[in-house]
Coordinates of C-alpha atoms in Angstrom, one line a residue:
Chain C
M109 CA -9.9 17.6 24.6
D110 CA -12.9 18.2 22.5
S111 CA -12.0 21.8 22.1
Q112 CA -8.8 20.9 20.2
P113 CA -9.2 20.6 16.4
P114 CA -9.5 17.0 15.4
L115 CA -6.4 15.3 13.9
I116 CA -8.5 13.2 11.5
E117 CA -11.9 14.3 10.3
A118 CA -13.8 12.1 7.8
R119 CA -17.1 13.3 6.5
G120 CA -19.7 11.1 4.7
L121 CA -17.1 8.5 3.7
T122 CA -18.6 6.1 1.2
R123 CA -17.0 3.4 -0.8
R124 CA -18.6 1.3 -3.4
F125 CA -17.1 -1.8 -5.1
G126 CA -19.4 -2.2 -8.1
P127 CA -22.9 -2.8 -6.7
N128 CA -21.6 -3.5 -3.2
I129 CA -21.3 -0.7 -0.6
A130 CA -18.4 -1.5 1.6
V131 CA -18.5 1.7 3.6
D132 CA -21.7 3.8 3.8
N133 CA -21.7 7.4 4.8
L134 CA -19.2 7.0 7.7
D135 CA -18.2 10.0 9.9
L136 CA -15.1 9.8 12.0
R137 CA -13.2 12.2 14.2
L138 CA -10.0 11.6 16.0
A139 CA -8.9 14.0 18.8
P140 CA -5.3 14.4 19.8
G141 CA -4.2 11.9 22.3
E142 CA -7.0 9.5 21.7
I143 CA -6.9 5.8 21.1
L144 CA -9.9 4.9 19.0
G145 CA -10.9 1.3 18.4
L146 CA -12.7 0.3 15.3
L147 CA -14.7 -2.8 16.1
G148 CA -16.7 -4.9 13.8
P149 CA -17.3 -8.4 12.4
N150 CA -15.3 -9.6 9.5
G151 CA -16.1 -7.7 6.3
A152 CA -17.8 -4.8 8.2
G153 CA -15.7 -2.3 6.3
K154 CA -13.0 -1.6 8.9
S155 CA -10.0 -2.2 6.5
T156 CA -11.7 -0.3 3.7
T157 CA -12.2 2.6 6.0
M158 CA -8.6 2.5 7.1
R159 CA -7.4 2.3 3.5
M160 CA -9.4 5.4 2.7
L161 CA -8.1 7.2 5.8
T162 CA -4.5 6.6 4.6
G163 CA -5.0 7.5 1.0
N164 CA -4.6 4.0 -0.3
L165 CA -8.2 4.0 -1.7
A166 CA -10.1 6.9 -3.0
P167 CA -13.6 7.3 -1.4
S168 CA -16.5 7.2 -3.8
Q169 CA -18.0 10.1 -1.8
G170 CA -17.0 12.1 1.2
E171 CA -13.6 13.5 2.2
V172 CA -10.8 13.0 4.7
L173 CA -9.0 15.9 6.4
I174 CA -5.8 15.2 8.3
K175 CA -4.8 18.1 10.5
G176 CA -7.0 20.3 8.3
Q177 CA -5.3 19.1 5.0
S178 CA -7.4 17.3 2.5
L179 CA -6.1 13.9 1.7
H180 CA -7.3 14.4 -1.9
E181 CA -6.0 17.9 -2.6
A182 CA -2.9 18.0 -0.5
A183 CA -2.1 14.3 -0.4
V184 CA 1.6 14.7 0.4
L185 CA 1.1 17.2 3.3
A186 CA -1.7 15.1 4.7
K187 CA 0.3 11.8 4.5
Q188 CA 3.2 13.3 6.4
Q189 CA 1.0 13.2 9.5
L190 CA 0.2 9.5 9.1
G191 CA 1.8 6.2 10.0
Y192 CA 0.0 3.2 8.7
L193 CA 0.3 -0.5 9.5
P194 CA -1.9 -2.4 7.0
E195 CA -3.3 -5.8 7.7
R196 CA -0.2 -7.5 6.1
P197 CA 2.9 -5.7 7.3
P198 CA 4.5 -4.1 4.1
V199 CA 8.0 -5.5 4.6
Y200 CA 10.5 -6.8 2.1
P201 CA 11.7 -10.2 3.2
E202 CA 15.0 -9.8 1.3
L203 CA 16.1 -6.8 3.3
T204 CA 17.5 -6.6 6.9
V205 CA 15.5 -4.7 9.5
D206 CA 18.0 -1.8 9.5
E207 CA 18.0 -1.5 5.7
Y208 CA 14.2 -1.6 5.6
L209 CA 13.8 1.0 8.3
R210 CA 16.4 3.3 6.7
Y211 CA 14.5 3.1 3.4
C212 CA 11.2 4.0 5.2
A213 CA 13.0 6.9 6.9
G214 CA 14.0 8.2 3.5
L215 CA 10.5 7.7 2.1
H216 CA 9.1 9.9 4.9
G217 CA 11.6 12.6 4.2
I218 CA 13.7 12.3 7.4
P219 CA 16.9 14.1 6.6
G220 CA 20.0 11.9 6.5
S221 CA 21.5 13.3 9.7
R222 CA 18.6 12.3 11.8
R223 CA 17.9 9.0 10.0
A224 CA 20.1 6.7 12.2
E225 CA 18.6 8.2 15.3
A226 CA 15.0 7.7 14.1
V227 CA 15.7 4.1 13.2
T228 CA 17.4 3.4 16.6
S229 CA 14.6 4.9 18.7
S230 CA 11.9 3.2 16.6
K231 CA 13.6 -0.2 17.0
R232 CA 14.0 0.4 20.7
D233 CA 10.2 1.2 21.0
C234 CA 9.3 -2.0 19.2
G235 CA 11.8 -4.3 20.8
L236 CA 13.8 -4.8 17.6
T237 CA 17.2 -3.7 18.8
E238 CA 18.6 -7.2 18.8
V239 CA 17.4 -8.2 15.3
G240 CA 18.5 -5.1 13.4
R241 CA 20.9 -7.0 11.2
R242 CA 18.7 -10.0 10.5
L243 CA 16.8 -10.5 7.3
I244 CA 13.1 -9.7 7.7
G245 CA 12.1 -12.9 5.8
N246 CA 13.9 -15.0 8.5
L247 CA 12.0 -13.3 11.4
S248 CA 8.9 -14.8 13.0
K249 CA 5.4 -13.4 12.2
G250 CA 5.4 -11.5 15.5
F251 CA 8.7 -9.8 14.8
Q252 CA 7.6 -9.0 11.2
Q253 CA 4.5 -7.4 12.7
R254 CA 6.8 -5.3 15.0
V255 CA 8.9 -4.3 12.0
G256 CA 5.7 -3.1 10.4
L257 CA 4.8 -1.2 13.5
A258 CA 8.3 0.3 13.7
Q259 CA 7.8 1.5 10.2
A260 CA 4.5 3.2 11.1
I261 CA 6.0 5.2 14.1
L262 CA 9.4 5.8 12.6
H263 CA 8.7 9.4 11.6
R264 CA 6.8 10.1 14.8
P265 CA 3.5 10.9 13.0
P266 CA 0.7 12.5 15.1
V267 CA -1.6 9.8 13.9
V268 CA -0.9 6.1 13.8
I269 CA -3.4 3.8 12.0
L270 CA -3.1 0.1 12.8
D271 CA -5.2 -2.5 11.0
E272 CA -5.6 -5.6 13.1
P273 CA -2.1 -5.3 14.6
T274 CA -2.4 -8.5 16.7
V275 CA -3.7 -10.9 14.1
G276 CA -1.8 -14.2 13.9
L277 CA 0.3 -13.5 17.0
D278 CA 0.7 -15.8 20.0
P279 CA -0.7 -14.7 23.3
I280 CA 2.6 -13.4 24.6
Q281 CA 3.2 -11.4 21.5
I282 CA -0.3 -10.0 21.6
R283 CA 0.3 -8.8 25.2
E284 CA 3.5 -7.1 24.1
I285 CA 2.0 -5.4 21.1
R286 CA -0.9 -4.2 23.2
S287 CA 1.3 -2.7 25.8
L288 CA 3.3 -1.1 23.0
I289 CA 0.1 0.4 21.6
R290 CA -0.9 1.7 25.0
E291 CA 2.6 3.2 25.2
L292 CA 2.1 4.8 21.8
G293 CA -1.2 6.3 22.9
R294 CA 0.7 8.6 25.3
T295 CA 2.4 10.4 22.5
H296 CA 0.4 9.7 19.4
S297 CA -3.2 9.4 18.4
V298 CA -4.0 5.9 17.4
I299 CA -6.8 4.3 15.4
L300 CA -6.9 0.6 15.8
S301 CA -9.1 -2.0 14.2
S302 CA -10.0 -5.3 15.5
H303 CA -12.7 -7.9 15.7
I304 CA -11.5 -9.0 19.1
L305 CA -13.4 -7.3 21.8
P306 CA -11.1 -7.6 24.8
E307 CA -8.3 -6.1 22.7
I308 CA -10.3 -2.9 22.2
Q309 CA -11.3 -2.8 25.9
A310 CA -7.7 -3.3 26.9
V311 CA -6.2 -0.5 24.9
C312 CA -8.8 2.0 23.6
G313 CA -10.3 5.1 25.1
R314 CA -13.2 5.2 22.6
V315 CA -14.9 2.5 20.6
M316 CA -16.6 2.7 17.3
I317 CA -18.6 -0.3 16.2
V318 CA -19.0 -0.7 12.5
N319 CA -21.4 -3.0 10.9
R320 CA -22.1 -3.4 7.2
G321 CA -20.2 -0.2 6.5
R322 CA -22.0 2.0 9.0
V323 CA -21.2 3.3 12.4
V324 CA -23.7 1.7 14.8
Y325 CA -22.1 2.7 18.1
D326 CA -19.6 5.4 19.0
A327 CA -18.9 6.1 22.7
A328 CA -16.2 6.0 25.3
V329 CA -15.1 2.4 26.0
D330 CA -16.6 2.5 29.5
A331 CA -19.7 4.5 28.6
H332 CA -22.0 1.5 29.0
E333 CA -20.8 0.8 32.6
G334 CA -23.1 1.9 35.3
K335 CA -25.8 2.3 32.7
N336 CA -28.1 -0.4 33.9
S337 CA -31.7 -0.9 33.1
L338 CA -34.6 -2.7 34.7
I339 CA -36.7 -5.3 33.0
L340 CA -40.2 -5.2 34.4
E341 CA -43.3 -7.4 33.7
L342 CA -46.6 -6.1 35.1
A343 CA -50.0 -7.8 34.8
R344 CA -51.7 -4.4 34.6
P345 CA -49.2 -1.9 33.4
P346 CA -50.0 1.8 34.1
A347 CA -49.4 4.7 31.7
L348 CA -45.7 5.0 30.9
K349 CA -45.6 8.4 32.5
D350 CA -46.4 7.0 35.9
L351 CA -43.3 4.8 35.7
A352 CA -41.1 7.6 34.4
D353 CA -42.0 9.7 37.4
I354 CA -40.4 7.3 39.8
Q355 CA -37.1 8.7 41.2
G356 CA -34.1 7.3 39.4
V357 CA -35.8 6.3 36.2
A358 CA -34.5 8.1 33.2
G359 CA -36.8 6.6 30.5
V360 CA -39.3 3.9 29.9
E361 CA -39.7 1.7 26.8
A362 CA -42.4 -0.8 26.2
L363 CA -41.1 -4.1 25.0
D364 CA -44.5 -5.7 24.5
A365 CA -48.0 -5.4 26.1
R366 CA -46.7 -6.3 29.6
R367 CA -43.0 -6.0 29.6
L368 CA -41.1 -2.8 30.0
R369 CA -37.5 -1.7 30.1
L370 CA -36.7 1.2 32.4
S371 CA -33.4 2.9 31.8
L372 CA -31.9 4.3 34.9
V373 CA -30.1 7.4 36.0
Q374 CA -26.4 6.5 36.5
D375 CA -25.6 4.8 39.9
T376 CA -29.2 4.6 41.2
D377 CA -31.2 1.6 42.1
P378 CA -35.0 2.4 42.1
R379 CA -36.0 -1.2 42.5
D380 CA -37.5 -0.6 46.0
A381 CA -39.5 2.3 44.8
V382 CA -40.8 0.4 41.8
V383 CA -41.9 -2.5 44.0
A384 CA -43.6 -0.1 46.5
Q385 CA -45.5 1.7 43.7
A386 CA -46.5 -1.6 42.1
V387 CA -48.0 -2.8 45.4
Q388 CA -49.6 0.6 46.1
H389 CA -51.3 0.9 42.7
G390 CA -52.0 -2.8 42.2
W391 CA -50.0 -3.2 38.9
G392 CA -49.5 -6.9 39.5
L393 CA -45.7 -7.3 39.5
R394 CA -44.7 -10.5 37.7
E395 CA -41.0 -9.9 37.1
L396 CA -38.3 -7.4 38.1
R397 CA -34.8 -7.9 36.9
M398 CA -31.7 -5.7 36.7
E399 CA -30.0 -5.8 33.3
T400 CA -26.4 -4.9 32.9
K401 CA -25.0 -4.7 29.4
T402 CA -21.5 -5.6 28.6
L403 CA -19.7 -4.2 25.6
E404 CA -20.0 -7.7 24.2
E405 CA -23.7 -7.7 24.4
I406 CA -23.9 -4.3 22.8
F407 CA -21.6 -5.6 20.0
V408 CA -23.6 -8.8 19.5
E409 CA -26.9 -6.9 19.5
L410 CA -25.7 -4.3 17.1
T411 CA -24.0 -6.6 14.6
S412 CA -26.1 -9.7 14.6
G413 CA -28.7 -8.7 12.1
D414 CA -32.3 -7.6 12.4
I415 CA -32.5 -5.4 15.5
P416 CA -32.3 -1.8 14.3
P417 CA -29.3 0.0 15.8
P418 CA -30.3 2.5 18.4
V419 CA -27.5 4.9 17.9
A420 CA -27.4 4.8 14.2
P421 CA -28.1 7.9 12.0
A422 CA -31.7 8.8 11.6
T423 CA -31.9 7.4 8.1
A424 CA -30.4 4.0 9.0
P425 CA -33.4 1.8 9.6
A426 CA -35.0 2.7 6.3
E427 CA -31.8 1.9 4.4
E428 CA -31.4 -1.3 6.2
A429 CA -34.9 -2.3 5.2
A430 CA -34.0 -1.4 1.6
A431 CA -30.8 -3.5 1.8
Chain W
M51 CA 13.7 14.7 -5.8
N52 CA 15.1 13.2 -2.6
N53 CA 12.1 10.9 -2.6
V54 CA 12.9 9.7 -6.2
F55 CA 16.5 8.9 -5.1
A56 CA 15.3 7.1 -2.0
I57 CA 13.0 4.9 -4.0
A58 CA 15.6 4.4 -6.8
G59 CA 18.3 3.5 -4.3
H60 CA 15.9 1.0 -2.6
E61 CA 14.9 -0.5 -6.0
T62 CA 18.6 -0.9 -7.0
R63 CA 19.3 -2.5 -3.7
R64 CA 16.4 -4.9 -4.1
I65 CA 17.5 -5.8 -7.6
F66 CA 21.1 -6.5 -6.5
V67 CA 20.2 -8.6 -3.4
S68 CA 18.1 -10.9 -5.6
P69 CA 19.9 -13.8 -7.3
L70 CA 17.9 -13.0 -10.4
A71 CA 20.0 -9.9 -11.2
W72 CA 23.3 -11.8 -10.9
A73 CA 22.0 -14.7 -12.9
V74 CA 20.8 -12.3 -15.6
L75 CA 24.1 -10.4 -15.6
G76 CA 26.1 -13.6 -15.7
I77 CA 24.2 -15.3 -18.5
A78 CA 24.1 -12.0 -20.5
Q79 CA 27.8 -11.7 -20.1
L80 CA 28.3 -15.3 -21.2
I81 CA 26.3 -14.8 -24.4
F82 CA 27.8 -11.3 -25.1
G83 CA 31.3 -12.8 -24.7
Y84 CA 30.5 -15.7 -27.0
I85 CA 29.3 -13.3 -29.7
F86 CA 32.2 -11.0 -29.2
A87 CA 34.8 -13.7 -29.3
G88 CA 33.1 -15.2 -32.4
A89 CA 33.2 -11.8 -34.1
V90 CA 36.9 -11.2 -33.3
V91 CA 37.9 -14.7 -34.4
Q92 CA 36.0 -14.3 -37.6
Y93 CA 37.5 -10.9 -38.3
V94 CA 41.0 -12.2 -37.7
S95 CA 40.4 -15.2 -40.0
Q96 CA 39.5 -12.7 -42.8
S97 CA 42.5 -10.5 -42.0
S98 CA 43.1 -9.9 -45.8
M99 CA 40.2 -7.5 -45.9
A100 CA 41.0 -5.8 -42.6
D101 CA 40.8 -2.0 -42.7
T102 CA 40.0 -2.1 -46.4
S103 CA 36.2 -2.6 -46.7
V104 CA 35.1 -3.2 -43.1
G105 CA 36.8 -1.8 -40.0
V106 CA 37.2 -3.7 -36.8
S107 CA 34.8 -1.3 -34.9
D108 CA 32.3 -1.8 -37.6
Y109 CA 32.5 -5.6 -37.6
V110 CA 32.9 -6.2 -33.9
G111 CA 30.8 -3.3 -32.7
S112 CA 27.9 -3.7 -35.0
G113 CA 28.0 -7.5 -34.5
L114 CA 28.0 -7.3 -30.8
Y115 CA 25.6 -4.4 -30.2
G116 CA 23.2 -5.6 -32.9
S117 CA 22.8 -9.0 -31.3
A118 CA 22.7 -7.3 -27.8
T119 CA 19.4 -5.7 -28.7
I120 CA 17.8 -9.1 -29.0
I121 CA 19.3 -10.4 -25.8
L122 CA 18.1 -7.3 -24.0
L123 CA 14.7 -7.7 -25.4
L124 CA 14.6 -11.1 -23.8
L125 CA 16.1 -10.1 -20.5
M126 CA 14.6 -6.7 -19.7
P127 CA 11.1 -8.0 -19.0
L128 CA 12.6 -10.2 -16.3
M129 CA 14.2 -7.2 -14.7
T130 CA 11.0 -5.0 -14.7
M131 CA 8.4 -7.7 -14.0
R132 CA 8.8 -7.4 -10.2
A133 CA 8.7 -3.6 -10.0
F134 CA 5.0 -3.2 -9.3
A135 CA 3.5 -6.7 -9.7
E136 CA 5.4 -8.2 -6.9
E137 CA 5.0 -5.3 -4.6
R138 CA 1.2 -5.5 -5.2
K139 CA 1.2 -9.2 -4.5
S140 CA 3.1 -9.0 -1.3
G141 CA 1.3 -5.9 -0.1
T142 CA 4.3 -3.6 0.0
L143 CA 2.8 -1.2 -2.5
T144 CA 0.8 0.1 0.5
L145 CA 4.0 1.4 1.9
L146 CA 4.6 3.6 -1.1
F147 CA 1.0 4.7 -1.4
S148 CA 0.8 5.7 2.3
A149 CA 4.1 7.6 2.3
P150 CA 4.2 11.3 1.5
V151 CA 5.5 10.8 -2.0
S152 CA 3.7 11.5 -5.3
L153 CA 3.0 8.9 -7.9
I154 CA 5.3 10.6 -10.4
E155 CA 8.1 10.2 -7.8
I156 CA 7.3 6.6 -7.3
V157 CA 7.4 5.8 -11.0
L158 CA 10.6 7.8 -11.6
G159 CA 12.3 6.2 -8.7
K160 CA 11.5 2.7 -9.9
F161 CA 12.6 3.6 -13.4
L162 CA 16.0 5.1 -12.2
G163 CA 16.4 2.0 -9.9
V164 CA 16.2 -0.4 -12.9
M165 CA 18.3 1.9 -15.0
V166 CA 21.2 1.5 -12.6
F167 CA 21.1 -2.2 -13.4
V168 CA 20.9 -1.4 -17.1
L169 CA 24.0 0.8 -16.7
A170 CA 25.9 -2.2 -15.2
L171 CA 24.8 -4.3 -18.2
I172 CA 25.8 -1.7 -20.7
G173 CA 29.1 -1.1 -18.9
L174 CA 30.0 -4.7 -19.4
L175 CA 29.1 -4.4 -23.1
A176 CA 31.4 -1.3 -23.3
L177 CA 34.3 -3.2 -21.7
M178 CA 34.4 -5.9 -24.3
P179 CA 35.5 -3.8 -27.3
A180 CA 37.6 -1.8 -24.9
A181 CA 39.7 -4.9 -24.4
L182 CA 40.9 -4.5 -28.0
L183 CA 42.1 -0.9 -27.4
P184 CA 45.7 -1.8 -26.7
V185 CA 46.1 -3.6 -30.0
V186 CA 43.9 -2.0 -32.5
N187 CA 42.6 1.4 -33.5
L188 CA 38.9 1.6 -32.6
D189 CA 36.4 4.1 -33.9
L190 CA 35.4 5.3 -30.4
G191 CA 32.7 7.7 -31.6
R192 CA 31.0 4.9 -33.5
L193 CA 31.1 2.5 -30.6
A194 CA 29.8 5.3 -28.3
A195 CA 26.9 5.9 -30.6
G196 CA 26.1 2.2 -30.6
L197 CA 26.2 2.1 -26.8
F198 CA 24.2 5.2 -26.5
G199 CA 21.6 3.7 -28.8
L200 CA 21.5 0.6 -26.6
L201 CA 21.0 2.7 -23.6
L202 CA 18.0 4.5 -25.2
L203 CA 16.6 1.2 -26.4
T204 CA 16.8 -0.3 -22.9
M205 CA 15.2 2.8 -21.4
S206 CA 12.2 2.2 -23.7
F207 CA 12.2 -1.5 -22.7
T208 CA 12.2 -0.5 -19.0
A209 CA 9.5 2.0 -19.3
C210 CA 7.2 -0.4 -21.2
G211 CA 8.0 -3.2 -18.7
L212 CA 7.2 -1.0 -15.7
F213 CA 3.9 -0.2 -17.3
I214 CA 3.0 -3.8 -17.9
S215 CA 4.1 -4.7 -14.4
S216 CA 1.8 -2.0 -13.0
L217 CA -1.2 -3.8 -14.7
T218 CA -1.0 -7.1 -12.9
R219 CA -0.1 -8.7 -9.6
E220 CA 1.7 -11.7 -11.1
P221 CA 5.4 -11.1 -12.0
T222 CA 5.4 -13.9 -14.5
I223 CA 2.4 -12.5 -16.3
A224 CA 4.2 -9.1 -16.3
A225 CA 7.3 -10.7 -17.9
V226 CA 5.3 -12.5 -20.6
G227 CA 3.2 -9.4 -21.2
S228 CA 6.1 -7.0 -21.5
F229 CA 8.0 -9.4 -23.8
A230 CA 4.9 -9.7 -26.0
A231 CA 4.3 -5.9 -26.1
L232 CA 7.9 -5.1 -26.9
L233 CA 8.1 -7.8 -29.6
V234 CA 5.0 -6.5 -31.3
I235 CA 6.3 -3.0 -31.3
W236 CA 9.6 -4.3 -32.5
L237 CA 8.0 -6.3 -35.3
L238 CA 6.1 -3.3 -36.6
K239 CA 9.2 -3.4 -38.9
M240 CA 7.6 -6.3 -40.7
P241 CA 4.5 -4.5 -42.1
A242 CA 6.8 -1.6 -42.8
S243 CA 8.4 -3.7 -45.5
F244 CA 5.1 -4.3 -47.4
D245 CA 4.2 -2.0 -50.2
S246 CA 1.6 0.2 -48.5
A247 CA 0.9 3.9 -47.8
W248 CA 1.2 3.1 -44.1
A249 CA 4.7 1.6 -44.4
P250 CA 6.6 4.7 -43.4
L251 CA 4.4 5.0 -40.3
F252 CA 5.1 1.4 -39.2
D253 CA 8.7 1.9 -39.9
Y254 CA 8.8 5.0 -37.7
L255 CA 6.9 3.3 -34.9
S256 CA 9.1 0.2 -34.7
L257 CA 11.5 0.1 -31.8
I258 CA 14.4 -1.2 -33.8
S259 CA 14.4 0.9 -36.9
H260 CA 15.7 3.9 -35.0
Y261 CA 18.6 1.9 -33.7
Q262 CA 19.9 0.9 -37.1
E263 CA 21.4 4.3 -37.8
L264 CA 22.8 4.8 -34.3
I265 CA 24.6 1.5 -34.6
T266 CA 26.4 2.7 -37.8
G267 CA 27.5 5.8 -35.9
L268 CA 24.9 8.1 -37.3
F269 CA 23.5 10.3 -34.5
D270 CA 20.1 11.6 -35.6
S271 CA 18.2 13.7 -33.0
A272 CA 14.9 12.4 -34.4
D273 CA 15.9 8.8 -33.3
V274 CA 16.9 10.0 -29.9
A275 CA 13.6 11.9 -29.6
Y276 CA 11.7 8.7 -30.5
Y277 CA 13.2 6.7 -27.6
L278 CA 12.7 9.6 -25.1
L279 CA 9.1 10.1 -26.1
F280 CA 8.5 6.3 -26.0
T281 CA 9.9 6.2 -22.5
A282 CA 8.0 9.3 -21.3
L283 CA 4.8 7.9 -22.7
F284 CA 5.0 4.6 -20.9
L285 CA 6.1 6.2 -17.6
W286 CA 3.2 8.5 -17.8
L287 CA 0.8 5.6 -18.5
T288 CA 2.2 3.9 -15.4
V289 CA 1.4 7.0 -13.3
L290 CA -2.1 7.0 -14.7
R291 CA -2.5 3.3 -14.0
L292 CA -1.4 3.7 -10.4
D293 CA -3.8 6.6 -9.9
M294 CA -6.6 4.4 -11.2
E295 CA -5.7 1.8 -8.6
R296 CA -6.9 3.9 -5.8
N297 CA -10.3 4.5 -7.5

C-alpha cells in the first residue's frame, strides 16, 4: 500500500495560538484504505491538527495536501475529498434528520437526482433509517453523533476525519459506532482521534501518539507486539559488545552502572544463552526479567513528562528542554 | 451558484421553522396595519382636501412606508443576529467551513436566505395599499418606488447585520451591535443639519437620506447605487472576517 500516493499528506504542520504552540512541526501521511488513530492526552493538539487537516484552521506553518491538492490554494477541490465529524456534531436541532442530510448533500454538490439515494444509503449505514423524520434536537446524544457521522460519509469522500467520535456515548453506542468505523475502513480511509486506548486498538491499523503538539510515536497498532526486551542486572557487567553478540539480541542499552536492557530479535528468547554466558564469564547475574510493553505502557511513557521520546524527531529533546 | 442556492434555501428554511420569524412577521404586520388604518381614517376625515393638495398614495404610502423604515430598523437585527453568531456558538459553522464551498458563496447564500424573509415582509407591506385598489386611484409608480426603496434599505440592514453577526458568538450581542451600528449610520443625518463644511458628506453617508427621494417617487440612480455599494461593502467585510477566523 505504501506505493500508492498518500490521500493526505501534511508537512511541517505548526499552529501557534499567541505564545502557545498547539501543534509543532507535525508530519502526517494517510495511505488509501488505512485507519489511522491519533492518540494523545487531552490538549495534546489532536483537535487542532484535525481542524487544520479539514481547512477549518489555517496552519501557522506547513501545508496540507489532499490527493495532491493543496488545502490552501485549491481549497474547494481538496475539501471535496473530505468528510469531517468535529468534536461536537454540527447539526441543527430544529431540522429533521432528512432535511439536514439533504442540505448537506447540496453543500457537497451532489446533484439533485442522486441526493435522495445518497441520503438513504448514508442513513442505512449509520442506522438512522427509522428516525429520518424526527427532529435532530429530540434525538439522544448517540443518535446525534450518528447524524454527524452520516453527514461525514454522505458524499462518499475518500477520506473521513472523525474527532473523538465516541465521546459521551453509552457502552452499547460506543460498540455500534466502533463497528461502523471498522465498516467504513473497508471503503474509506479514516483518521480517528481519541484519548481512549482500547478504542484505537479496536479499530485502527496504525497509531500515532501525539503529545504537546508533536508526534512521539507512529507505527502499526500491533508493531510493539512480539518486541520484548530483557532487563538484566549484573554485578560485573562486561563490555556491551559481548552482550550484543549473543544470538537473538538486537541491541543493548545501559540503564545504569549495573542494569542493562537487551532488545530482542522478534520471536526469540535468548534467556538461556544469557544465563550460560553469565555463568561462564563470571558476570554475577543478579536479575533477569522479560519485559513486554503494551501500547498503554508506551503511551504512558511517551506522554507522562520527562522521559525523552525515543521515536521523536532528532531535534525534539532539545526543544523539550527549551520548553 | 448551486452552493449559494443550497445555503440560501437552508437559511430560509431555518428562519421559517423558528418561531422568531413568525413572531416578527406577526408583530410587524400588526404595527403596519395600525399605521395604515390610522392613515386611511385620517385621510377620510379630511376628505375635503382629497385629491387637491395631497393624494391618497402620497398620504397613505409615505405615511406607511416612512414609518416602516423605523420598524425595519428595529426588526432586522433580530433576523440577522443568528446568521453567523449562533452557528459559531453551536459549532455548525464547521459544517460550512469543511464543505467544498467558498466564503463568498457562504456569505451570499446567507444574505439571499434572509432576503427571502425580507421579501415576505415587504410583500405584506405592498398588499396593504393594494387593498385600496378597488375603490381609489393609486399612483402605482410612486408606491413601487417607495417599496423598492424599502427593499434597498433592508438589503443594507441585512448586510450590516450579517457582518456584525460574523464578529461575535452571542446572537444577542449581534442584535444589539447591529442595531447600534445601523442607528449611528442612520443618525449621521443629525450632524448633516449643522452648519459645517462636512454636512453634505454626512448627509450623503446617512442611510435614511437616500430614502427620502425614493419615497416621494423620485428614482435617482445615485441613491440606488448608495444602497448597493453599502450592501456590497458589508458583505465583503463579512467575507474578510470569516477568512480571518481561520487564521
